[in-house]
Tab-separated table of N, CA and C in Angstrom:
chain	number	residue	atom	x	y	z
B	288	GLN	N	4.631	17.630	7.014
B	288	GLN	CA	5.274	16.628	6.602
B	288	GLN	C	4.851	15.162	7.150
B	289	VAL	N	4.353	14.297	6.269
B	289	VAL	CA	4.231	12.752	7.093
B	289	VAL	C	5.302	12.000	7.216
B	290	GLN	N	5.317	11.063	8.120
B	290	GLN	CA	6.642	10.127	8.111
B	290	GLN	C	5.728	8.579	8.114
B	291	LEU	N	6.495	8.089	7.678
B	291	LEU	CA	5.601	6.727	7.200
B	291	LEU	C	6.569	5.345	7.368
B	292	VAL	N	6.597	4.611	7.840
B	292	VAL	CA	7.040	3.157	8.172
B	292	VAL	C	6.742	2.051	8.055
B	293	GLU	N	6.895	1.772	6.804
B	293	GLU	CA	6.281	0.206	6.419
B	293	GLU	C	6.989	-0.904	7.070
B	294	SER	N	6.013	-1.910	7.401
B	294	SER	CA	6.718	-3.244	7.978
B	294	SER	C	5.579	-4.562	7.257
B	295	GLY	N	6.496	-5.408	7.543
B	295	GLY	CA	5.193	-6.644	7.545
B	295	GLY	C	6.058	-7.698	6.231
B	296	GLY	N	6.717	-6.885	5.323
B	296	GLY	CA	7.507	-8.027	4.152
B	296	GLY	C	8.017	-9.116	4.692
B	297	GLY	N	8.547	-9.746	3.646
B	297	GLY	CA	9.252	-10.721	4.049
B	297	GLY	C	8.918	-12.002	2.978
B	298	LEU	N	9.377	-13.344	3.341
B	298	LEU	CA	9.656	-14.308	2.171
B	298	LEU	C	8.525	-15.079	2.438
B	299	VAL	N	7.842	-15.384	1.169
B	299	VAL	CA	6.717	-16.341	1.020
B	299	VAL	C	6.577	-17.182	-0.024
B	300	GLN	N	5.881	-18.226	0.205
B	300	GLN	CA	5.843	-19.089	-0.608
B	300	GLN	C	4.742	-18.805	-1.823
B	301	VAL	N	4.878	-19.495	-3.383
B	301	VAL	CA	3.642	-19.046	-3.983
B	301	VAL	C	2.212	-19.651	-3.257
B	302	GLY	N	0.976	-18.670	-3.283
B	302	GLY	CA	-0.410	-18.863	-2.956
B	302	GLY	C	-0.216	-18.619	-1.161
B	303	GLY	N	1.035	-17.895	-0.628
B	303	GLY	CA	0.842	-17.496	0.531
B	303	GLY	C	0.403	-16.148	0.583
B	304	SER	N	0.580	-15.823	2.167
B	304	SER	CA	-0.016	-14.158	2.183
B	304	SER	C	0.726	-13.622	3.384
B	305	LEU	N	0.805	-12.104	3.355
B	305	LEU	CA	1.442	-11.285	3.930
B	305	LEU	C	0.458	-10.165	4.204
B	306	ARG	N	0.835	-9.633	5.272
B	306	ARG	CA	0.135	-8.486	5.818
B	306	ARG	C	0.944	-7.061	5.877
B	307	LEU	N	1.009	-6.169	5.160
B	307	LEU	CA	1.753	-4.915	5.203
B	307	LEU	C	1.357	-3.915	6.260
B	308	SER	N	1.952	-3.319	6.886
B	308	SER	CA	1.487	-2.275	7.965
B	308	SER	C	2.034	-0.930	7.377
B	309	CYS	N	1.424	0.183	7.580
B	309	CYS	CA	2.200	1.656	7.608
B	309	CYS	C	2.104	2.426	8.540
B	310	ALA	N	2.924	2.682	9.556
B	310	ALA	CA	2.379	3.414	10.494
B	310	ALA	C	2.795	5.329	9.956
B	311	ALA	N	1.729	6.050	10.252
B	311	ALA	CA	2.130	7.191	9.909
B	311	ALA	C	2.172	8.198	10.856
B	312	SER	N	2.986	9.710	11.003
B	312	SER	CA	2.787	10.636	11.901
B	312	SER	C	2.980	11.577	11.130
B	313	GLY	N	3.019	12.638	11.886
B	313	GLY	CA	3.164	14.351	11.581
B	313	GLY	C	2.126	14.719	10.968
B	314	ARG	N	0.932	14.529	10.245
B	314	ARG	CA	-0.109	15.118	9.665
B	314	ARG	C	-1.438	14.248	10.459
B	315	THR	N	-2.598	15.175	10.502
B	315	THR	CA	-3.822	14.214	10.915
B	315	THR	C	-3.936	13.028	10.162
B	316	PHE	N	-3.940	11.855	10.629
B	316	PHE	CA	-4.090	10.428	9.567
B	316	PHE	C	-5.295	10.760	8.724
B	317	SER	N	-6.126	11.140	9.461
B	317	SER	CA	-7.933	10.919	8.913
B	317	SER	C	-8.005	12.056	7.794
B	318	SER	N	-7.119	12.780	7.600
B	318	SER	CA	-7.157	14.053	6.460
B	318	SER	C	-6.687	13.551	5.490
B	319	TYR	N	-5.878	12.193	4.934
B	319	TYR	CA	-5.390	12.350	3.739
B	319	TYR	C	-5.700	10.830	3.245
B	320	ALA	N	-5.782	10.538	1.890
B	320	ALA	CA	-6.035	9.263	1.532
B	320	ALA	C	-4.441	8.594	1.590
B	321	MET	N	-4.329	7.354	1.241
B	321	MET	CA	-3.078	6.318	1.560
B	321	MET	C	-3.381	5.884	0.308
B	322	GLY	N	-1.689	5.382	0.125
B	322	GLY	CA	-1.653	4.505	-1.453
B	322	GLY	C	-0.573	3.606	-1.113
B	323	TRP	N	-0.437	2.758	-1.702
B	323	TRP	CA	0.562	1.434	-1.814
B	323	TRP	C	1.010	1.227	-3.487
B	324	PHE	N	2.549	1.451	-3.081
B	324	PHE	CA	3.192	1.223	-4.515
B	324	PHE	C	4.037	-0.175	-4.463
B	325	ARG	N	4.466	-0.466	-5.354
B	325	ARG	CA	5.649	-1.136	-5.469
B	325	ARG	C	6.496	-1.202	-6.672
B	326	GLN	N	7.909	-1.452	-6.531
B	326	GLN	CA	8.885	-1.899	-7.426
B	326	GLN	C	9.540	-2.948	-7.553
B	327	ALA	N	9.593	-3.449	-8.558
B	327	ALA	CA	10.150	-4.932	-8.771
B	327	ALA	C	11.773	-4.815	-9.481
B	328	PRO	N	12.787	-5.263	-9.060
B	328	PRO	CA	13.898	-5.162	-9.728
B	328	PRO	C	13.910	-4.800	-11.338
B	329	GLY	N	14.480	-3.962	-11.851
B	329	GLY	CA	14.555	-3.257	-13.030
B	329	GLY	C	13.422	-2.739	-13.402
B	330	LYS	N	12.297	-2.496	-13.040
B	330	LYS	CA	11.289	-1.777	-13.327
B	330	LYS	C	11.144	-0.705	-12.822
B	331	GLU	N	9.873	-0.127	-13.141
B	331	GLU	CA	9.312	1.261	-12.785
B	331	GLU	C	8.347	1.144	-11.286
B	332	ARG	N	8.763	2.295	-10.434
B	332	ARG	CA	7.456	2.012	-9.666
B	332	ARG	C	6.093	1.629	-9.976
B	333	GLU	N	5.186	1.052	-9.681
B	333	GLU	CA	3.701	1.259	-10.037
B	333	GLU	C	2.877	1.183	-8.996
B	334	PHE	N	1.695	1.470	-9.377
B	334	PHE	CA	0.091	1.460	-8.306
B	334	PHE	C	0.045	0.372	-7.767
B	335	VAL	N	-0.568	-0.342	-6.675
B	335	VAL	CA	-1.059	-1.133	-6.240
B	335	VAL	C	-2.533	-1.127	-5.756
B	336	ALA	N	-2.564	-0.052	-4.731
B	336	ALA	CA	-3.836	0.319	-4.333
B	336	ALA	C	-3.958	1.758	-3.552
B	337	SER	N	-5.283	1.792	-3.101
B	337	SER	CA	-5.176	3.158	-2.729
B	337	SER	C	-6.569	3.205	-1.984
B	338	ILE	N	-6.807	4.045	-0.849
B	338	ILE	CA	-7.941	4.090	-0.119
B	338	ILE	C	-7.953	5.837	0.280
B	339	ASN	N	-9.270	6.094	0.537
B	339	ASN	CA	-9.365	7.451	0.782
B	339	ASN	C	-9.457	7.656	2.158
B	340	TRP	N	-9.657	8.972	2.934
B	340	TRP	CA	-9.399	9.049	3.794
B	340	TRP	C	-10.326	8.277	5.276
B	341	SER	N	-11.360	8.010	4.786
B	341	SER	CA	-12.254	7.284	6.064
B	341	SER	C	-12.444	5.779	5.778
B	342	GLY	N	-11.659	5.328	4.857
B	342	GLY	CA	-11.609	3.913	4.438
B	342	GLY	C	-12.615	3.144	3.600
B	343	ASP	N	-13.680	4.017	3.425
B	343	ASP	CA	-14.785	3.369	2.511
B	343	ASP	C	-14.732	3.461	1.381
B	344	SER	N	-13.784	3.435	0.658
B	344	SER	CA	-13.842	3.704	-0.789
B	344	SER	C	-12.132	3.362	-0.855
B	345	THR	N	-11.746	2.097	-1.997
B	345	THR	CA	-10.710	1.585	-2.374
B	345	THR	C	-10.775	1.378	-3.923
B	346	TRP	N	-9.556	1.600	-4.282
B	346	TRP	CA	-8.941	1.398	-5.674
B	346	TRP	C	-7.630	0.085	-5.813
B	347	TYR	N	-8.036	-0.757	-6.614
B	347	TYR	CA	-6.856	-1.573	-6.731
B	347	TYR	C	-6.343	-1.583	-8.468
B	348	ALA	N	-4.701	-2.072	-8.583
B	348	ALA	CA	-4.456	-2.373	-9.976
B	348	ALA	C	-5.419	-3.499	-10.464
B	349	ASP	N	-5.304	-4.161	-11.875
B	349	ASP	CA	-6.068	-4.937	-12.055
B	349	ASP	C	-5.329	-6.129	-11.555
B	350	SER	N	-3.983	-5.922	-11.642
B	350	SER	CA	-3.046	-6.954	-11.476
B	350	SER	C	-3.506	-7.651	-9.916
B	351	VAL	N	-3.651	-7.000	-8.836
B	351	VAL	CA	-3.784	-7.758	-7.629
B	351	VAL	C	-5.556	-7.647	-7.455
B	352	LYS	N	-6.265	-7.227	-8.283
B	352	LYS	CA	-7.926	-7.099	-7.610
B	352	LYS	C	-8.263	-8.524	-7.474
B	353	GLY	N	-9.144	-8.738	-6.309
B	353	GLY	CA	-9.734	-9.802	-5.988
B	353	GLY	C	-8.531	-10.492	-4.715
B	354	ARG	N	-7.294	-9.841	-4.669
B	354	ARG	CA	-6.071	-10.703	-4.047
B	354	ARG	C	-5.499	-10.063	-2.839
B	355	PHE	N	-5.542	-8.535	-2.982
B	355	PHE	CA	-5.193	-7.790	-2.231
B	355	PHE	C	-6.505	-6.949	-1.698
B	356	LYS	N	-6.252	-6.510	-0.308
B	356	LYS	CA	-7.384	-5.295	0.278
B	356	LYS	C	-6.579	-4.432	1.090
B	357	THR	N	-6.847	-3.403	0.875
B	357	THR	CA	-6.244	-2.268	1.691
B	357	THR	C	-7.223	-1.894	2.682
B	358	SER	N	-6.821	-1.322	4.094
B	358	SER	CA	-7.520	-0.874	4.757
B	358	SER	C	-7.116	0.067	5.393
B	359	ARG	N	-7.598	0.554	6.626
B	359	ARG	CA	-6.869	1.847	7.622
B	359	ARG	C	-7.496	1.434	8.727
B	360	ASP	N	-6.606	1.922	9.991
B	360	ASP	CA	-7.372	2.239	11.189
B	360	ASP	C	-7.041	3.836	11.454
B	361	ASN	N	-7.839	4.740	11.475
B	361	ASN	CA	-7.632	5.930	11.532
B	361	ASN	C	-7.279	6.006	13.426
B	362	ASP	N	-7.584	5.284	14.021
B	362	ASP	CA	-7.563	5.483	15.588
B	362	ASP	C	-6.117	5.432	15.606
B	363	LYS	N	-5.639	4.368	14.943
B	363	LYS	CA	-4.249	4.025	15.254
B	363	LYS	C	-3.111	4.430	14.354
B	364	ASN	N	-3.935	5.709	13.397
B	364	ASN	CA	-2.367	6.295	12.537
B	364	ASN	C	-1.929	4.685	11.464
B	365	THR	N	-2.495	3.921	10.909
B	365	THR	CA	-1.964	2.527	10.315
B	365	THR	C	-3.031	2.457	9.289
B	366	ALA	N	-2.359	2.241	8.283
B	366	ALA	CA	-2.875	1.739	6.672
B	366	ALA	C	-2.544	0.175	6.711
B	367	PHE	N	-2.887	-0.819	6.152
B	367	PHE	CA	-3.034	-2.139	5.967
B	367	PHE	C	-2.667	-2.381	4.375
B	368	LEU	N	-2.034	-3.452	3.936
B	368	LEU	CA	-2.381	-3.965	2.865
B	368	LEU	C	-2.116	-5.434	3.040
B	369	GLN	N	-3.609	-6.225	2.756
B	369	GLN	CA	-3.197	-7.798	2.967
B	369	GLN	C	-3.383	-8.467	1.758
B	370	MET	N	-2.380	-9.346	1.374
B	370	MET	CA	-1.853	-9.647	0.309
B	370	MET	C	-1.943	-11.275	0.096
B	371	ASN	N	-3.205	-11.620	-0.286
B	371	ASN	CA	-3.382	-13.281	-0.667
B	371	ASN	C	-3.067	-14.000	-1.909
B	372	SER	N	-2.913	-15.093	-2.109
B	372	SER	CA	-2.655	-15.783	-2.900
B	372	SER	C	-1.676	-14.973	-3.987
B	373	LEU	N	-0.252	-14.883	-3.333
B	373	LEU	CA	0.933	-14.513	-3.768
B	373	LEU	C	1.477	-15.402	-5.013
B	374	LYS	N	1.599	-14.266	-5.962
B	374	LYS	CA	2.304	-14.536	-6.674
B	374	LYS	C	3.988	-14.554	-7.125
B	375	PRO	N	4.873	-15.062	-7.979
B	375	PRO	CA	6.262	-14.725	-7.856
B	375	PRO	C	6.387	-13.022	-8.543
B	376	GLU	N	5.224	-12.817	-9.476
B	376	GLU	CA	5.468	-11.540	-9.759
B	376	GLU	C	5.176	-10.332	-9.066
B	377	ASP	N	4.471	-10.678	-7.753
B	377	ASP	CA	3.839	-9.641	-6.647
B	377	ASP	C	5.253	-9.567	-6.098
B	378	THR	N	6.695	-10.072	-6.452
B	378	THR	CA	7.854	-9.433	-5.555
B	378	THR	C	8.113	-8.426	-5.742
B	379	GLY	N	8.664	-7.611	-4.981
B	379	GLY	CA	9.322	-6.310	-5.244
B	379	GLY	C	9.302	-5.282	-3.774
B	380	VAL	N	9.756	-4.421	-4.009
B	380	VAL	CA	9.638	-3.710	-2.875
B	380	VAL	C	8.433	-2.859	-2.486
B	381	TYR	N	7.593	-2.699	-1.410
B	381	TYR	CA	6.234	-2.235	-1.333
B	381	TYR	C	6.557	-1.049	-0.080
B	382	TYR	N	5.946	0.132	-0.782
B	382	TYR	CA	5.810	1.200	-0.505
B	382	TYR	C	4.414	2.006	-0.123
B	383	CYS	N	4.248	2.400	1.190
B	383	CYS	CA	3.040	3.154	1.331
B	383	CYS	C	3.247	4.508	1.303
B	384	ALA	N	2.343	5.207	0.894
B	384	ALA	CA	2.333	6.703	0.471
B	384	ALA	C	1.255	7.752	0.906
B	385	ALA	N	1.320	8.857	1.392
B	385	ALA	CA	0.454	9.800	1.705
B	385	ALA	C	-0.065	10.776	0.516
B	386	TYR	N	-1.152	10.623	0.537
B	386	TYR	CA	-1.638	11.641	-0.676
B	386	TYR	C	-1.960	13.051	-0.125
B	387	ARG	N	-1.743	14.265	-0.874
B	387	ARG	CA	-2.197	15.535	-0.266
B	387	ARG	C	-3.447	15.664	0.032
B	388	GLY	N	-4.631	14.876	-0.501
B	388	GLY	CA	-5.884	15.406	0.032
B	388	GLY	C	-6.645	13.894	0.490
B	389	SER	N	-7.807	14.387	0.335
B	389	SER	CA	-8.380	13.351	1.287
B	389	SER	C	-9.089	11.972	0.240
B	390	TYR	N	-8.812	12.161	-0.708
B	390	TYR	CA	-9.074	11.128	-1.975
B	390	TYR	C	-7.792	10.918	-2.857
B	391	PRO	N	-7.430	9.679	-3.475
B	391	PRO	CA	-6.263	9.535	-4.196
B	391	PRO	C	-6.234	10.462	-5.763
B	392	ASP	N	-5.081	10.565	-5.674
B	392	ASP	CA	-4.927	11.150	-7.035
B	392	ASP	C	-4.211	10.372	-8.158
B	393	GLN	N	-3.516	10.982	-9.357
B	393	GLN	CA	-2.716	10.355	-10.275
B	393	GLN	C	-0.703	10.395	-10.039
B	394	THR	N	-1.042	11.252	-8.807
B	394	THR	CA	0.326	11.199	-8.706
B	394	THR	C	1.195	10.211	-7.989
B	395	PHE	N	2.551	10.166	-7.818
B	395	PHE	CA	3.487	9.304	-6.746
B	395	PHE	C	3.638	9.954	-5.756
B	396	PRO	N	2.919	9.990	-4.443
B	396	PRO	CA	3.105	11.110	-3.509
B	396	PRO	C	4.435	10.437	-2.161
B	397	PRO	N	4.797	11.052	-1.572
B	397	PRO	CA	5.789	10.849	-0.591
B	397	PRO	C	5.790	9.506	-0.225
B	398	ALA	N	6.616	8.650	-0.243
B	398	ALA	CA	6.383	7.398	0.431
B	398	ALA	C	7.641	6.899	1.483
B	399	GLY	N	7.394	5.789	2.525
B	399	GLY	CA	8.219	5.426	3.145
B	399	GLY	C	9.617	4.671	2.983
B	400	GLN	N	10.161	4.132	3.571
B	400	GLN	CA	11.323	3.290	3.093
B	400	GLN	C	11.272	1.918	2.118
B	401	GLY	N	10.080	1.307	2.319
B	401	GLY	CA	9.625	0.341	1.589
B	401	GLY	C	10.108	-0.845	2.920
B	402	THR	N	9.254	-1.779	2.241
B	402	THR	CA	9.383	-3.335	2.708
B	402	THR	C	9.625	-4.549	1.570
B	403	GLN	N	10.367	-5.171	1.739
B	403	GLN	CA	11.085	-6.382	0.985
B	403	GLN	C	9.444	-7.215	0.887
B	404	VAL	N	9.061	-7.702	-0.192
B	404	VAL	CA	8.384	-8.770	-0.367
B	404	VAL	C	8.560	-9.607	-1.368
B	405	THR	N	9.070	-10.944	-1.139
B	405	THR	CA	9.571	-11.680	-2.245
B	405	THR	C	8.948	-13.121	-2.289
B	406	VAL	N	8.283	-13.335	-3.664
B	406	VAL	CA	7.605	-15.052	-3.417
B	406	VAL	C	8.154	-15.442	-4.104
B	407	SER	N	8.617	-16.944	-3.601
B	407	SER	CA	9.167	-17.897	-4.034
B	407	SER	C	8.605	-18.988	-4.592
B	408	SER	N	8.843	-19.699	-5.564
B	408	SER	CA	8.196	-20.176	-6.403
B	408	SER	C	8.751	-21.797	-6.317
């Protein structure tokens, strides 16, 4: 079982940046892929980004491509989501999640408690 703790959320103005962190424990961090999801008020949870076990392959939702970048530090058991050029529609609770395998799949895997990101216009 993986325990995940997100941090780094907050209030930022349009065009600003935030860096989210996700500290993981409970399984060998380098053995599984990580994902980022978000949920806006009144909307369903949606995929944002994912990264494979080694960090050399990443995937992004079209809505964040070119603005967000996910990475990981396997020595520190931590995943990151760098968010630039933030827009009001990026507002929501952001969750990191641990996939079962070394590459992401089409599931919503178990996630942390989430961190709030609010982009003000």
